[in-house]
CSV table of C-alpha atoms in Angstrom, one decimal:
chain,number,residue,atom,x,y,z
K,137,UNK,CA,0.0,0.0,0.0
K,138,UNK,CA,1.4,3.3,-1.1
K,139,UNK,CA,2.3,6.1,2.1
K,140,UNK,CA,0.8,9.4,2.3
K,141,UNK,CA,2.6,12.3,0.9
K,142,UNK,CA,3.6,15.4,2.4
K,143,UNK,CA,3.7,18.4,0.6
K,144,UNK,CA,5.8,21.9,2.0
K,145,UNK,CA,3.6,24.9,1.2
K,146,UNK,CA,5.4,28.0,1.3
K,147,UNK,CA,2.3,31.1,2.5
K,148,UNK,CA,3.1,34.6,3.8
K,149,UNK,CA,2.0,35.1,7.1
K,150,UNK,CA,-1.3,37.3,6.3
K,151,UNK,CA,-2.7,34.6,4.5
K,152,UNK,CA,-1.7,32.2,7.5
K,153,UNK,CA,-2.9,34.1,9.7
K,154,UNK,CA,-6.8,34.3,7.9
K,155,UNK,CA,-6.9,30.7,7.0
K,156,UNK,CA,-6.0,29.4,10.7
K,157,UNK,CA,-8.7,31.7,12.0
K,158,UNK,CA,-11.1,30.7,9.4
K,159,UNK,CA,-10.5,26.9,9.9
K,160,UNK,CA,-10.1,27.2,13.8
K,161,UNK,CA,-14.1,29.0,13.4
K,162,UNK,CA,-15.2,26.4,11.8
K,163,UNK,CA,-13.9,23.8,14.2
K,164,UNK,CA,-11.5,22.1,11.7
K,165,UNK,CA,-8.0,21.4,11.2
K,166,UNK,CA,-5.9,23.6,8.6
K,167,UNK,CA,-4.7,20.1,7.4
K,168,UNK,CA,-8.4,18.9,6.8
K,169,UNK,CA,-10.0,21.7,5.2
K,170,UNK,CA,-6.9,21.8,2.9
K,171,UNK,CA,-7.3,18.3,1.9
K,172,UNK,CA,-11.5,19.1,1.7
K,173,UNK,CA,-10.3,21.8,-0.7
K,174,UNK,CA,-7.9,19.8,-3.1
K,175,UNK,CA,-10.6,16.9,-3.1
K,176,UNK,CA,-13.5,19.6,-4.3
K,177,UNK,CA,-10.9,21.0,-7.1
K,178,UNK,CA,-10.4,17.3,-8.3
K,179,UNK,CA,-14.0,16.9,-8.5
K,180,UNK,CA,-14.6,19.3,-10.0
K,181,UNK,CA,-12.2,19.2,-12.7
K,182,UNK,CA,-13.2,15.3,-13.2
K,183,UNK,CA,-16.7,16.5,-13.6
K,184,UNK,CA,-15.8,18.8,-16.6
K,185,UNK,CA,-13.0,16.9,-18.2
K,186,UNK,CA,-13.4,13.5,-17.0
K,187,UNK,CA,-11.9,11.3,-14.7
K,188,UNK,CA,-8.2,11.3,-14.0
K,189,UNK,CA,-6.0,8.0,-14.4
């Protein structure tokens, strides 16, 4: 079985700053919603161009 990845993501600290309060709001990890929010893009790009090998 293949291991998670781990991606580095370079952010300036405003940005930080907004997301982590945004998340923290909503009662979710910074890790989650990120992954929540690559998931949708995929989806949504599968949905207009078709599914991804």
């Amino acid at each position: 079985m293949e291991k998670d990845k781990h991606i580095g993501l370079r952010i300036d600290a405003e940005t930080h700053r907004k997301f982590k309060y945004i998340v923290e709001f909503e009662g979710r990890s910074m890790n989650g919603e990120l992954l929540y929010l690559i998931r949708k893009l995929i989806a949504e790009h599968e949905k207009k161009y078709g599914e991804i090998k």
